[in-house]
CSV table of C-alpha atoms in Angstrom, one decimal:
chain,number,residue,atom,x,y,z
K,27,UNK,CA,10.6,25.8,-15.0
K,28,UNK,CA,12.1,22.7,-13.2
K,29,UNK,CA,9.3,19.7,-13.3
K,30,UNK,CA,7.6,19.7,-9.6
K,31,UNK,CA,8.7,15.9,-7.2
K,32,UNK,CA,6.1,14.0,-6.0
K,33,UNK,CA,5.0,12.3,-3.2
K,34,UNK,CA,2.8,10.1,-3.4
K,35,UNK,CA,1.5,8.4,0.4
K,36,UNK,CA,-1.0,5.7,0.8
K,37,UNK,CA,-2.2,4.6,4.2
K,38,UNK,CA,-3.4,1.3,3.6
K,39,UNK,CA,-7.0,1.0,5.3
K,40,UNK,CA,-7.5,4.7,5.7
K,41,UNK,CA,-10.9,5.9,5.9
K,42,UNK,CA,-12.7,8.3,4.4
K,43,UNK,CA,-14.8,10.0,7.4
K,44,UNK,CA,-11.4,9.2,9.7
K,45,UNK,CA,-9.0,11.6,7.9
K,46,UNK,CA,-11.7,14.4,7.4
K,47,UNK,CA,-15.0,15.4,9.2
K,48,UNK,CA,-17.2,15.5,12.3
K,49,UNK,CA,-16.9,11.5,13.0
K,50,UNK,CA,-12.9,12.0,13.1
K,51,UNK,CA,-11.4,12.1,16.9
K,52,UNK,CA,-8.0,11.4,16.1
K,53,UNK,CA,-5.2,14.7,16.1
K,54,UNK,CA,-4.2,14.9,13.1
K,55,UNK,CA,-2.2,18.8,12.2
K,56,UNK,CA,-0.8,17.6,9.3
K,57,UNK,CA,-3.4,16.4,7.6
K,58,UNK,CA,-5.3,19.4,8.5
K,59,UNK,CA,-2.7,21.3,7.3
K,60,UNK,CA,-2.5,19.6,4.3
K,61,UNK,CA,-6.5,19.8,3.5
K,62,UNK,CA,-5.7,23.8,4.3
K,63,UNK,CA,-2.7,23.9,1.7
K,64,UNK,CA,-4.4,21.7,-0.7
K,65,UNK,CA,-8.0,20.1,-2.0
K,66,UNK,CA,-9.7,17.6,-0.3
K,67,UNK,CA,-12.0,15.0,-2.6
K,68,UNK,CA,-14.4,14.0,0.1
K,69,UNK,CA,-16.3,11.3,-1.9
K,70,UNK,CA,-13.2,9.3,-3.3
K,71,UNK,CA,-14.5,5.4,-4.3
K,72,UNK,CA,-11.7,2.5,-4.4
K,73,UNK,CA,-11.8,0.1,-7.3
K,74,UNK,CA,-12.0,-3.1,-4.4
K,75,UNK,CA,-11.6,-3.8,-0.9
K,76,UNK,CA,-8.5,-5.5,-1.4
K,77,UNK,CA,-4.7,-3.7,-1.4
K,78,UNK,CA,-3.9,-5.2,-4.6
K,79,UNK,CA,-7.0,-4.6,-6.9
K,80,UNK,CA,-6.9,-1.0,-5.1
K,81,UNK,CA,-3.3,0.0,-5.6
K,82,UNK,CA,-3.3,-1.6,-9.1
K,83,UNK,CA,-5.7,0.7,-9.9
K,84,UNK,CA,-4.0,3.6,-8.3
K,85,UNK,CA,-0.7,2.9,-10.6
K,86,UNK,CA,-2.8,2.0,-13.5
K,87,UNK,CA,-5.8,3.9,-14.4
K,88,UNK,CA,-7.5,1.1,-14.7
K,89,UNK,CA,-10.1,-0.8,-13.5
K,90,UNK,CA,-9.1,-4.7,-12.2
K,91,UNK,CA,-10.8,-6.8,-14.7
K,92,UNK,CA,-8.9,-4.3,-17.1
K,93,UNK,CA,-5.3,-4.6,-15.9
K,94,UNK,CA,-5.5,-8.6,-15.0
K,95,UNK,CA,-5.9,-8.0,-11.2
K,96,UNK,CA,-9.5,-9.3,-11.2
K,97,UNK,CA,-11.1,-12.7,-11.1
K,98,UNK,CA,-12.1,-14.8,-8.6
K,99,UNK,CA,-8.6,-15.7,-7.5
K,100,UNK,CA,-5.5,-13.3,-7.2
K,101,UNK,CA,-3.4,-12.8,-10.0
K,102,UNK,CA,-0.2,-10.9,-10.8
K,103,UNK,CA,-0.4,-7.6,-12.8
K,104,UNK,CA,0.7,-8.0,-16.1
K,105,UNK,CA,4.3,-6.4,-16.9
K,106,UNK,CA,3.1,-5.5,-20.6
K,107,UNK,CA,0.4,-3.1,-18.5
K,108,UNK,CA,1.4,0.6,-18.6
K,109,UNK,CA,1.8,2.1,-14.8
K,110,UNK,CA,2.7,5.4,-13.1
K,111,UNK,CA,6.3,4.7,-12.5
K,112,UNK,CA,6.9,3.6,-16.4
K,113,UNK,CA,5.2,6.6,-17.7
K,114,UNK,CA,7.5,8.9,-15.4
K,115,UNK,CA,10.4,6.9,-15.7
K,116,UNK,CA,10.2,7.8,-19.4
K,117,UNK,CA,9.4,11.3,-18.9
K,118,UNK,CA,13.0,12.2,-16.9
K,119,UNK,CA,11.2,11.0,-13.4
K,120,UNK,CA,13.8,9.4,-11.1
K,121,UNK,CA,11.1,6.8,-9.7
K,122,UNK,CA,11.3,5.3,-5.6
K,123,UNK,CA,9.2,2.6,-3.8
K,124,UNK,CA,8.7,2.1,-0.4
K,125,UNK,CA,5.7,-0.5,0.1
K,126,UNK,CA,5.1,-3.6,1.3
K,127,UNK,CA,6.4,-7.2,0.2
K,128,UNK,CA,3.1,-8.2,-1.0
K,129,UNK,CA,2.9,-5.6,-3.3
K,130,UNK,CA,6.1,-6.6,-5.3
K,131,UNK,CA,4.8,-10.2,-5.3
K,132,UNK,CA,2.2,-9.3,-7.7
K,133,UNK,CA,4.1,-6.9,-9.5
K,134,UNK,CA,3.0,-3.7,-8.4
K,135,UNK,CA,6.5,-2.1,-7.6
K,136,UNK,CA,9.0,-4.2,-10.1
K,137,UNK,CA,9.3,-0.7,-12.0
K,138,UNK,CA,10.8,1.5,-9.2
K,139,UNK,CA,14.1,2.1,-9.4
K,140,UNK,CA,15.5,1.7,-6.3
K,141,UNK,CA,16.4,-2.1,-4.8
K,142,UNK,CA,14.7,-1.9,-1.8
K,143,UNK,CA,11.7,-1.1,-3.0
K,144,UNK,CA,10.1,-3.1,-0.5
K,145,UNK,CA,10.0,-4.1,3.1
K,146,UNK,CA,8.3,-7.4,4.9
K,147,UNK,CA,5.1,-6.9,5.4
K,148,UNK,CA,5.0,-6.8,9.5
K,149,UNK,CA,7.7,-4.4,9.4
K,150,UNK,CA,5.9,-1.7,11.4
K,151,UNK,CA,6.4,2.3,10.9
K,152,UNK,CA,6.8,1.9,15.0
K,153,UNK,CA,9.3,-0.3,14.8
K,154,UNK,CA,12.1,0.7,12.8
K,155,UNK,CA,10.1,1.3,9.1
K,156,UNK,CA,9.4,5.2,10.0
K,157,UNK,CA,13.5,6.0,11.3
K,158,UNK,CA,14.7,3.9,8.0
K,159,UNK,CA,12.3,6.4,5.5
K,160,UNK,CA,13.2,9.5,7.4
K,161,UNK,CA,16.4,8.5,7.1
K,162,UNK,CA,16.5,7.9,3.5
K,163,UNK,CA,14.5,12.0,3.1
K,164,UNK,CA,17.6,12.9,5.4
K,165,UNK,CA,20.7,11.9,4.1
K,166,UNK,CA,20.0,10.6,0.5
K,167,UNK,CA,20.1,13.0,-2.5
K,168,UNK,CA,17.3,11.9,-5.2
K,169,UNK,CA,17.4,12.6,-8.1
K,170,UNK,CA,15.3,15.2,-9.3
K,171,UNK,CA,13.2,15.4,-10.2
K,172,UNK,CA,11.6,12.5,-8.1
K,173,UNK,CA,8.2,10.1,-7.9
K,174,UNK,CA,8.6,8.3,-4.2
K,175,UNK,CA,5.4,5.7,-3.5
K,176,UNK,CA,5.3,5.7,0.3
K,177,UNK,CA,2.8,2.7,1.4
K,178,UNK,CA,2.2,2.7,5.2
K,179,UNK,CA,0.5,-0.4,6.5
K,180,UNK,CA,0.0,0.1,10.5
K,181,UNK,CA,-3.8,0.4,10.1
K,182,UNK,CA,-4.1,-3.0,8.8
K,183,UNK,CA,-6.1,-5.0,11.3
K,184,UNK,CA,-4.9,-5.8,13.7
K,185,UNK,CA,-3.8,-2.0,15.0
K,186,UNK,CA,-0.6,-2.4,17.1
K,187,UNK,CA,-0.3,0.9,19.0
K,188,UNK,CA,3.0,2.4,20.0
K,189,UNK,CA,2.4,3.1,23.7
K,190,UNK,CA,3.1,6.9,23.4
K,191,UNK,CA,-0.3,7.2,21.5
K,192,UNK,CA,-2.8,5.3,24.0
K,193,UNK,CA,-4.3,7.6,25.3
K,194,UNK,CA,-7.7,9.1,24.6
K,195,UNK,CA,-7.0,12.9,23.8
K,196,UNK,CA,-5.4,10.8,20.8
K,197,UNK,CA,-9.1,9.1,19.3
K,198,UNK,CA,-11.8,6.7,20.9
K,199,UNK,CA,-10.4,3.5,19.0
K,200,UNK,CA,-7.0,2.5,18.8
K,201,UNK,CA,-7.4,2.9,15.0
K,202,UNK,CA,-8.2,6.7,15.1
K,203,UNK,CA,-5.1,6.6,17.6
K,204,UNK,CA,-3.3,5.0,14.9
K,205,UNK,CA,-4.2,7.5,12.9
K,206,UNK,CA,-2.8,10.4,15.1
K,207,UNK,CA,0.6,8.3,15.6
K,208,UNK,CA,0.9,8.0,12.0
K,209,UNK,CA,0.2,12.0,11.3
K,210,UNK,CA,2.9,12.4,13.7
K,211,UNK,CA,5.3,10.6,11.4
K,212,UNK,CA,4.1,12.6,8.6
K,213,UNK,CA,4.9,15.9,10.1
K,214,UNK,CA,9.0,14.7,11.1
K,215,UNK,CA,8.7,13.2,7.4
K,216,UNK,CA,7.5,16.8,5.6
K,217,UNK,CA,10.4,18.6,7.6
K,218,UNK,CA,12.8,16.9,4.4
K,219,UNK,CA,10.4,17.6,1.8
K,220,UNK,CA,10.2,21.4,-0.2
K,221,UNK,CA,6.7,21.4,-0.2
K,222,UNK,CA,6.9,24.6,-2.5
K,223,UNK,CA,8.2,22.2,-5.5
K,224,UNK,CA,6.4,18.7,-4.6
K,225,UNK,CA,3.4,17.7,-5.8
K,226,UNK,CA,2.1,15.4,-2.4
K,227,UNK,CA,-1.0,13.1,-2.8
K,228,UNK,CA,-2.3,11.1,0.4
K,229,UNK,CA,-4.6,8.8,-0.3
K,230,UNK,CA,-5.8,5.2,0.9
K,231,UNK,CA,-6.2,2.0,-0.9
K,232,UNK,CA,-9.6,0.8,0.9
K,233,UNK,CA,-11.5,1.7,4.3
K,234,UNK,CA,-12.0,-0.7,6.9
K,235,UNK,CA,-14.6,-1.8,9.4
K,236,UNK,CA,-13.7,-0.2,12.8
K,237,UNK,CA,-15.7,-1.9,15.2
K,238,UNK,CA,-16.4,0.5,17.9
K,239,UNK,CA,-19.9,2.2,18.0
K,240,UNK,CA,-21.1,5.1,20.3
K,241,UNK,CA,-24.6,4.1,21.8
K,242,UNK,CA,-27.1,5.1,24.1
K,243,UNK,CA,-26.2,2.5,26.3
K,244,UNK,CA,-22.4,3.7,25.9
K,245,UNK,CA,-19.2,2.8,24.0
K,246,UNK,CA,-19.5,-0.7,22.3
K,247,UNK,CA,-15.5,-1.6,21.2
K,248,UNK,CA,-14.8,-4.6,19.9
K,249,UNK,CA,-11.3,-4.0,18.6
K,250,UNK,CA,-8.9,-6.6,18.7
K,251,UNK,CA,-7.4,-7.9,22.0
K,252,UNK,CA,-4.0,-8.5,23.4
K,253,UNK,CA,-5.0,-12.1,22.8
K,254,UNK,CA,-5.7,-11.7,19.2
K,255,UNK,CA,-2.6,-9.7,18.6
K,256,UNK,CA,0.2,-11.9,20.6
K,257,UNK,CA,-1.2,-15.1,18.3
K,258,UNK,CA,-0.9,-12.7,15.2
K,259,UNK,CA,3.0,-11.7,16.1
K,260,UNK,CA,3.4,-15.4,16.9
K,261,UNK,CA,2.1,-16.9,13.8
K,262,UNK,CA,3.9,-14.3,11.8
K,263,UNK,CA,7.4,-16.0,12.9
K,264,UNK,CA,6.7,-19.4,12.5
K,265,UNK,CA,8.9,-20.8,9.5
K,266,UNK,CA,7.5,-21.6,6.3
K,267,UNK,CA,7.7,-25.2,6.7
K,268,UNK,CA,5.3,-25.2,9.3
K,269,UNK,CA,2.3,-24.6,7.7
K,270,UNK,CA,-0.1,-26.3,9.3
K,271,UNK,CA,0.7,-25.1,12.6
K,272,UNK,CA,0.0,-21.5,10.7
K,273,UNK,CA,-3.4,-22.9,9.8
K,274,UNK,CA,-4.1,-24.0,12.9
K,275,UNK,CA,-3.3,-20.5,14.7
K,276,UNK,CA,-4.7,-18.6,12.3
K,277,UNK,CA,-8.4,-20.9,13.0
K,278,UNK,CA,-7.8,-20.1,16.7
K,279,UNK,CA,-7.0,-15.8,15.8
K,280,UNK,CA,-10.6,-16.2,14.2
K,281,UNK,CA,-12.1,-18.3,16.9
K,282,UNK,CA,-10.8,-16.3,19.8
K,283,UNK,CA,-12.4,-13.0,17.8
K,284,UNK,CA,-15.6,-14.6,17.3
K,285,UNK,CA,-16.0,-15.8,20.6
K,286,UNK,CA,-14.4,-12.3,21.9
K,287,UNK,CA,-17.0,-10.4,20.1
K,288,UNK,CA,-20.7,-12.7,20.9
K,289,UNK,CA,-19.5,-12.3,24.7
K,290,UNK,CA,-19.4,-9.0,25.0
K,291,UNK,CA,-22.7,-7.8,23.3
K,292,UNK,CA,-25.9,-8.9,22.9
K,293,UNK,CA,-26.9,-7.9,19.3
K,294,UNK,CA,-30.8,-8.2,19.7
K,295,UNK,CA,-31.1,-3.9,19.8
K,296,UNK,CA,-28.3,-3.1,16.9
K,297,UNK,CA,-29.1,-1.9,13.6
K,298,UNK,CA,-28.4,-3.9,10.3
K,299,UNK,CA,-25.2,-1.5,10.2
K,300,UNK,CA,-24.0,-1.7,13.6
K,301,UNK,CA,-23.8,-5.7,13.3
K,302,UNK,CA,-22.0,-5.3,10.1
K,303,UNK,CA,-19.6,-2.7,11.5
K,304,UNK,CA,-19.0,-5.3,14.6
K,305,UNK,CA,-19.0,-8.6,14.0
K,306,UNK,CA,-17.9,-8.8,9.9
K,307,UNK,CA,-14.6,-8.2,8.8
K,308,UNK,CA,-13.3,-6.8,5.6
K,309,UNK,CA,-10.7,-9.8,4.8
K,310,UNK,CA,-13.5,-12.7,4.7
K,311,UNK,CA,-17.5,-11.6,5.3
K,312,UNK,CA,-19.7,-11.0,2.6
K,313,UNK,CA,-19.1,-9.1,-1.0
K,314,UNK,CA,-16.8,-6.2,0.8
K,315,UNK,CA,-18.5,-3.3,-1.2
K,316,UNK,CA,-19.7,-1.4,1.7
K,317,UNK,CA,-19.1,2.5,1.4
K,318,UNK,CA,-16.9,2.2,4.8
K,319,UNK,CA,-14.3,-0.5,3.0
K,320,UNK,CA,-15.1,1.5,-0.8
K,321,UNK,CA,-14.9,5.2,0.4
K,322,UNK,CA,-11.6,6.5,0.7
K,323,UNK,CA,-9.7,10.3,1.6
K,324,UNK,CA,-7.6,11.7,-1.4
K,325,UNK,CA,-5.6,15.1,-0.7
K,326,UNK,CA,-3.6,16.9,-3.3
K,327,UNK,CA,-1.5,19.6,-2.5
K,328,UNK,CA,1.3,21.6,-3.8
K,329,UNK,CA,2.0,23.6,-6.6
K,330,UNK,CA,-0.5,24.5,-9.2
K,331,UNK,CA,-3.0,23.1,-7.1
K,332,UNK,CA,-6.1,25.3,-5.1
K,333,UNK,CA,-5.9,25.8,-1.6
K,334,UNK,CA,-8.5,24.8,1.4
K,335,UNK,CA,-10.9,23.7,-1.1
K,336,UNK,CA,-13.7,20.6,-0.3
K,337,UNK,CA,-14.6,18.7,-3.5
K,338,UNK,CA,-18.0,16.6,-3.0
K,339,UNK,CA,-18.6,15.3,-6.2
K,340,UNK,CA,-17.9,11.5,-6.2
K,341,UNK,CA,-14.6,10.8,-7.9
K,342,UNK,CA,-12.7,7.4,-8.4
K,343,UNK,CA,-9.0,5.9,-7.6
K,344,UNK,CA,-8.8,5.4,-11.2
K,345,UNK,CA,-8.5,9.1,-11.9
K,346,UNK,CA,-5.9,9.8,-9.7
K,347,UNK,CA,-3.3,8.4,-12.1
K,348,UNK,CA,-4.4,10.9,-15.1
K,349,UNK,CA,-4.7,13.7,-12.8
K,350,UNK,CA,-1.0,14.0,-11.8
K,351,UNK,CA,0.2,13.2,-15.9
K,352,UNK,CA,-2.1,16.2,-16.4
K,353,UNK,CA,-0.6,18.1,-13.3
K,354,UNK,CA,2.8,17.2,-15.0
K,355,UNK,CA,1.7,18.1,-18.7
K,356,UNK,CA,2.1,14.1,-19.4
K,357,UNK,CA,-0.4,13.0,-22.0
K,358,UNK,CA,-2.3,9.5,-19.8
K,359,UNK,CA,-2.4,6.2,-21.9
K,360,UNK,CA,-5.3,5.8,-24.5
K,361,UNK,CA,-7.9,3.5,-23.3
K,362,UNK,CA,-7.6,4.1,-19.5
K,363,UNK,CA,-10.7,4.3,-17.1
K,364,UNK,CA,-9.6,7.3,-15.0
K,365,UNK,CA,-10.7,10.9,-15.6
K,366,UNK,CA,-8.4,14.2,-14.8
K,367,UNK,CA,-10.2,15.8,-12.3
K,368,UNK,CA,-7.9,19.5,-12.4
K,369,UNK,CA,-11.3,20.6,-14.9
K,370,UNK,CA,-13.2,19.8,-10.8
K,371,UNK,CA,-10.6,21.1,-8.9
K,372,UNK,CA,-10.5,24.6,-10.8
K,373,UNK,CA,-14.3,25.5,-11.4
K,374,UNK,CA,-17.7,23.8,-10.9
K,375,UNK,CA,-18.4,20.7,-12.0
K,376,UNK,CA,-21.7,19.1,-13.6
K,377,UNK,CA,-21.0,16.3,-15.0
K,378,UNK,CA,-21.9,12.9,-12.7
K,379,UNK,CA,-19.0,10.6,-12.7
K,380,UNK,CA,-20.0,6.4,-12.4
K,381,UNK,CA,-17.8,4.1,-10.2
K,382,UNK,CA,-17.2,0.7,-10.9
K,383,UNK,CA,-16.6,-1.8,-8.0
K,384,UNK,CA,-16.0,-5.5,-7.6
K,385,UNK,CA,-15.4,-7.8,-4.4
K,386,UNK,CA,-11.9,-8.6,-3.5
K,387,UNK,CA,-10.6,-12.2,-5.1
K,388,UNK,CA,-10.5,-15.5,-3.1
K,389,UNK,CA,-7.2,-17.4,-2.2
K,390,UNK,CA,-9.4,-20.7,-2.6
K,391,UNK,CA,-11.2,-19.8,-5.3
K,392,UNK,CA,-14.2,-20.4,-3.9
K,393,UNK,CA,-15.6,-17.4,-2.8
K,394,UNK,CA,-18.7,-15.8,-5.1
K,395,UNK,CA,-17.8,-12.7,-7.2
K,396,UNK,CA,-19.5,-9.7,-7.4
K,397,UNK,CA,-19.4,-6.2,-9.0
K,398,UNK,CA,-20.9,-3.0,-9.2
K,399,UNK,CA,-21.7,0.7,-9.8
K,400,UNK,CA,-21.7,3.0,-7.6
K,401,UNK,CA,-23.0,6.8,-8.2
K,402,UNK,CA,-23.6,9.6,-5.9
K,403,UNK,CA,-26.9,8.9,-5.1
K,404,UNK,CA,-27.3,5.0,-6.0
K,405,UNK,CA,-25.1,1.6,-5.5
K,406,UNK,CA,-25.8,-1.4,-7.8
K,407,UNK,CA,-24.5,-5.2,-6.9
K,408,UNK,CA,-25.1,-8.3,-8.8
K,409,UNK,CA,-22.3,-11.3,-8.7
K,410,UNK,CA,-21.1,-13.0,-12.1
K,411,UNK,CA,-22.1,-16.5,-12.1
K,412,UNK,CA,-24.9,-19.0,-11.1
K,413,UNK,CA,-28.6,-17.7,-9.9
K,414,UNK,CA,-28.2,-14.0,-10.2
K,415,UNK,CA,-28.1,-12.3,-6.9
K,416,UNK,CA,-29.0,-8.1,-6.5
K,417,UNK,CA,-28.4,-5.3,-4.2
K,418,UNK,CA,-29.8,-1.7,-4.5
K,419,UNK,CA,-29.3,0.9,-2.1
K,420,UNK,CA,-30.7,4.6,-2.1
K,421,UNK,CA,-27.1,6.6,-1.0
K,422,UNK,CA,-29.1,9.7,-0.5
K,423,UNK,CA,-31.8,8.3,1.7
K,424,UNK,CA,-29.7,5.3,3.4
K,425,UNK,CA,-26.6,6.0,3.7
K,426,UNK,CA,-25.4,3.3,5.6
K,427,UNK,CA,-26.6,0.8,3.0
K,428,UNK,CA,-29.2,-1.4,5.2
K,429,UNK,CA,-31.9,-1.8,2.9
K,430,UNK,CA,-31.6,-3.3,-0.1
K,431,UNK,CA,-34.1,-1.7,-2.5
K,432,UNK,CA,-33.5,-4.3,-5.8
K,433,UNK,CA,-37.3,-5.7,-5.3
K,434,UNK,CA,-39.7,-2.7,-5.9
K,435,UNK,CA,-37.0,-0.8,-7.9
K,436,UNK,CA,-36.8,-2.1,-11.6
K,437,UNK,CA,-36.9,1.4,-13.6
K,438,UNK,CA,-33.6,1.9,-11.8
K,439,UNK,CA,-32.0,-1.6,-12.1
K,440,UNK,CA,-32.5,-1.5,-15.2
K,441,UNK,CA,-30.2,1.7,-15.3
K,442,UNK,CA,-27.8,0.5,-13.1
K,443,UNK,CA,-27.6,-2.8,-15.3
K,444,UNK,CA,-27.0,-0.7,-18.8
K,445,UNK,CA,-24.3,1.1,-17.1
K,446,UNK,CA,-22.4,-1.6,-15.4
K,447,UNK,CA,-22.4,-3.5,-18.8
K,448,UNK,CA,-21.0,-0.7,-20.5
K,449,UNK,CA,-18.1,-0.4,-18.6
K,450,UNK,CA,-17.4,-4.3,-18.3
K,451,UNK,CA,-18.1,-4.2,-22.4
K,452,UNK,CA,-14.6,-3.2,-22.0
K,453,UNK,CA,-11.7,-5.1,-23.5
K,454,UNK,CA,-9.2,-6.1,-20.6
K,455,UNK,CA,-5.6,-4.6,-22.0
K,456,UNK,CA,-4.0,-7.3,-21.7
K,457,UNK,CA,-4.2,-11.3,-20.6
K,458,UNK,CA,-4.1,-11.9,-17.1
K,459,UNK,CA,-1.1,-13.5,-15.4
K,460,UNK,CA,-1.3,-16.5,-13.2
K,461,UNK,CA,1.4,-17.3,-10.6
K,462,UNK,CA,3.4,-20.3,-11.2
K,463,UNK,CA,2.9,-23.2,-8.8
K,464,UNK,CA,5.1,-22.4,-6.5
K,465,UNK,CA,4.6,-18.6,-6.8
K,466,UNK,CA,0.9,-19.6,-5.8
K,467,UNK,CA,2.0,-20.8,-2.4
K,468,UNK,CA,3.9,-18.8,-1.4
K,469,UNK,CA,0.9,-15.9,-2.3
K,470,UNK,CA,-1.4,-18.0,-0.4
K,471,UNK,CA,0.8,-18.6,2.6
K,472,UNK,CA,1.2,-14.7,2.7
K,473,UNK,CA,-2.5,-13.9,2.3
K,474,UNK,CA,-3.6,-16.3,4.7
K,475,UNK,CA,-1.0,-14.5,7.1
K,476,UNK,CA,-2.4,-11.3,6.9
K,477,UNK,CA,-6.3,-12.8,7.4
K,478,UNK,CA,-7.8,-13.2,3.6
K,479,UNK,CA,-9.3,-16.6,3.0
């Protein structure tokens, strides 16, 4: 029996609850249709907030303080590190990339096979990205059978909406109408694809705060304006050699959205959540290891796989990498952190999987790290160094995560604790990889681009 292609799609920033479920508004048929044809894992947890830690993790197995993605600052994945496209490049795979720049940069798509494995990051899906893929399904014959790593990144903050798509029958936000326009795409791309012999996984690498709340007192949105946008597109041309006039717009991007959002609401009346979901932001507030940035969708579909079927056990991005070797009778790498989950998708499943998270790195350096557990009914948070800091929440009971529990709690930090040092009592695979000097600036100059501090 010929060996089955597979897609594998990533929607940077895709949430959870916007893909799937009562708080989606967005029209999305073919992700319905794929949920229908496929399984959906409703309680997917990403490894970080961050696309690199997240998608490292994806291609690894592995958590990021095991593949040399973690630490305080960003580092470059080790090329000694087994990944998804070595593994099926050895296995008769004929492996394709189409992903963001930054991605290369720190070595997450340097074992694709084709040269343009990568396009500039502010090259938009609307904007020529989506004809040039559809194009490529169209016309080019790959070799089969075939891996292709699709990364969309038009969720990224900030949203720029084609015009066709803005229009409320399409979502409330202009992210869930983002999410229709991209669904759209899908369907024109799935038209090329035998869906009868491709194994298709959609998944995302982290959520994202959308800050638009429906109150008694009406619709609060605080997205970003045409303001915030035109500086982004401006200060995405500016040359390299003029840094500091980068600097200076990207202080006045966060300025103008600070001083957007405290003029527009009063925030006496909102809830601990509500605040968070408005005013921080996922690229430079806090630890970042909220479920709406951790909790992402993950569909499988095609063949061998059980149809319209929900999974609600908790599951991690980790096992996603041995769960398509395992679809593909491929034996994963010893030592990994990921789990195959076809045991879950075929019968009922008992056994309570534990998710380790950690905050996204700093471009300075200076930022305070943290990590985690997460179960299905508790999250733990402590950071690394200096006077220990904790959070506790209670998923079942507070599910938005807006009191921390830690003080009159201690039977169950102490669990939490023993857990989360059991998993970090884990070797690292291999030595982490720092950028070269000049490597280092250019990685700063691209993060600082996108929003990270």
């Amino acid at each position: 029996m010929a060996k089955p292609n597979i897609l594998l799609i990533v929607i940077d920033s895709l949430r959870f609850d916007k893909c799937h479920g009562p708080k989606k508004s967005s029209f999305t048929p073919t992700i319905d249709s794929l949920i229908k044809n496929g399984i959906y894992f409703e309680q997917t947890i990403s490894s970080a907030a961050s696309t690199i830690l997240a998608v490292g993790s994806l291609l690894t197995g592995l958590y990021p303080f095991r593949n040399g993605l973690g630490g305080t600052g960003y580092q470059k994945l080790n090329p000694k590190i087994t990944n998804l496209a070595k593994i099926l490049n050895a296995n008769g795979y004929t492996t394709y990339a189409t992903a963001p720049e930054i991605a290369n940069d720190f070595g997450l798509t340097c074992d694709f096979q084709n040269p343009d494995s990568s396009y500039d990051n502010y090259f938009s899906l609307f904007s020529g990205l989506g004809d040039e893929i559809l194009t490529k399904f169209k016309n080019e014959h790959f070799q089969s059978p075939w891996f292709f790593y699709i990364h969309l990144f038009d969720l990224h903050s900030p949203v720029i909406l084609p015009s066709s798509f803005n229009d409320a029958k399409f979502g409330i936000s202009q992210y869930e109408r983002m999410v229709s326009a991209i669904d759209d795409w899908l369907s024109k791309l799935l038209k090329f694809i035998d869906q009868k012999n491709t194994i298709i996984i959609l998944t995302s690498d982290h959520g994202e705060y959308i800050p638009v709340l429906n109150t008694a007192n009406g619709l609060i949105n605080l997205e970003s304006s045409s303001t915030e946008k035109n500086l982004w597109k401006i200060g995405n041309k500016i040359p390299k050699n003029l840094l500091p006039i980068k600097k200076k717009i990207a202080l006045t991007i966060r300025s103008s959205r600070k001083k957007l959002k405290s003029s527009k609401i009063n925030s006496e009346n909102l809830s601990v959540y509500e605040k968070r979901v408005l005013f921080d932001s996922r690229m430079f507030t806090g630890h970042r290891m909220y479920d709406d940035l951790l909790r992402i969708p993950l569909i499988l579909s095609g063949p061998e796989i059980p149809q319209n079927k929900i999974i609600t056990n908790m599951v991690r991005q980790v096992d996603i990498l041995p769960t398509i070797l395992s679809l593909l009778s491929i034996s994963p790498p010893p030592d990994i952190d990921g789990q195959n989950l076809l045991p879950m998708m075929n019968k009922k499943y008992d056994e309570e999987l534990i998710s380790y998270i950690e905050s996204p790195p700093s471009v300075e350096n200076e930022s305070m790290k943290y990590i985690g557990i997460r179960t299905s009914k508790y999250k733990f948070i402590q950071n690394i160094k200096g006077k220990k800091f904790y959070e506790l929440y209670d998923l079942e009971k507070d599910p938005l995560e807006e009191k921390n529990i830690f003080d009159e709690n201690a039977n169950q930090v102490k669990i939490a604790e023993k857990l989360l040092d059991e998993i970090r009592n884990k070797k690292p695979l291999q030595k982490n990889i720092e950028f070269e000097k000049n490597e280092k600036q250019k990685i700063d100059d691209v993060l600082k681009k996108l929003g990270y501090t």
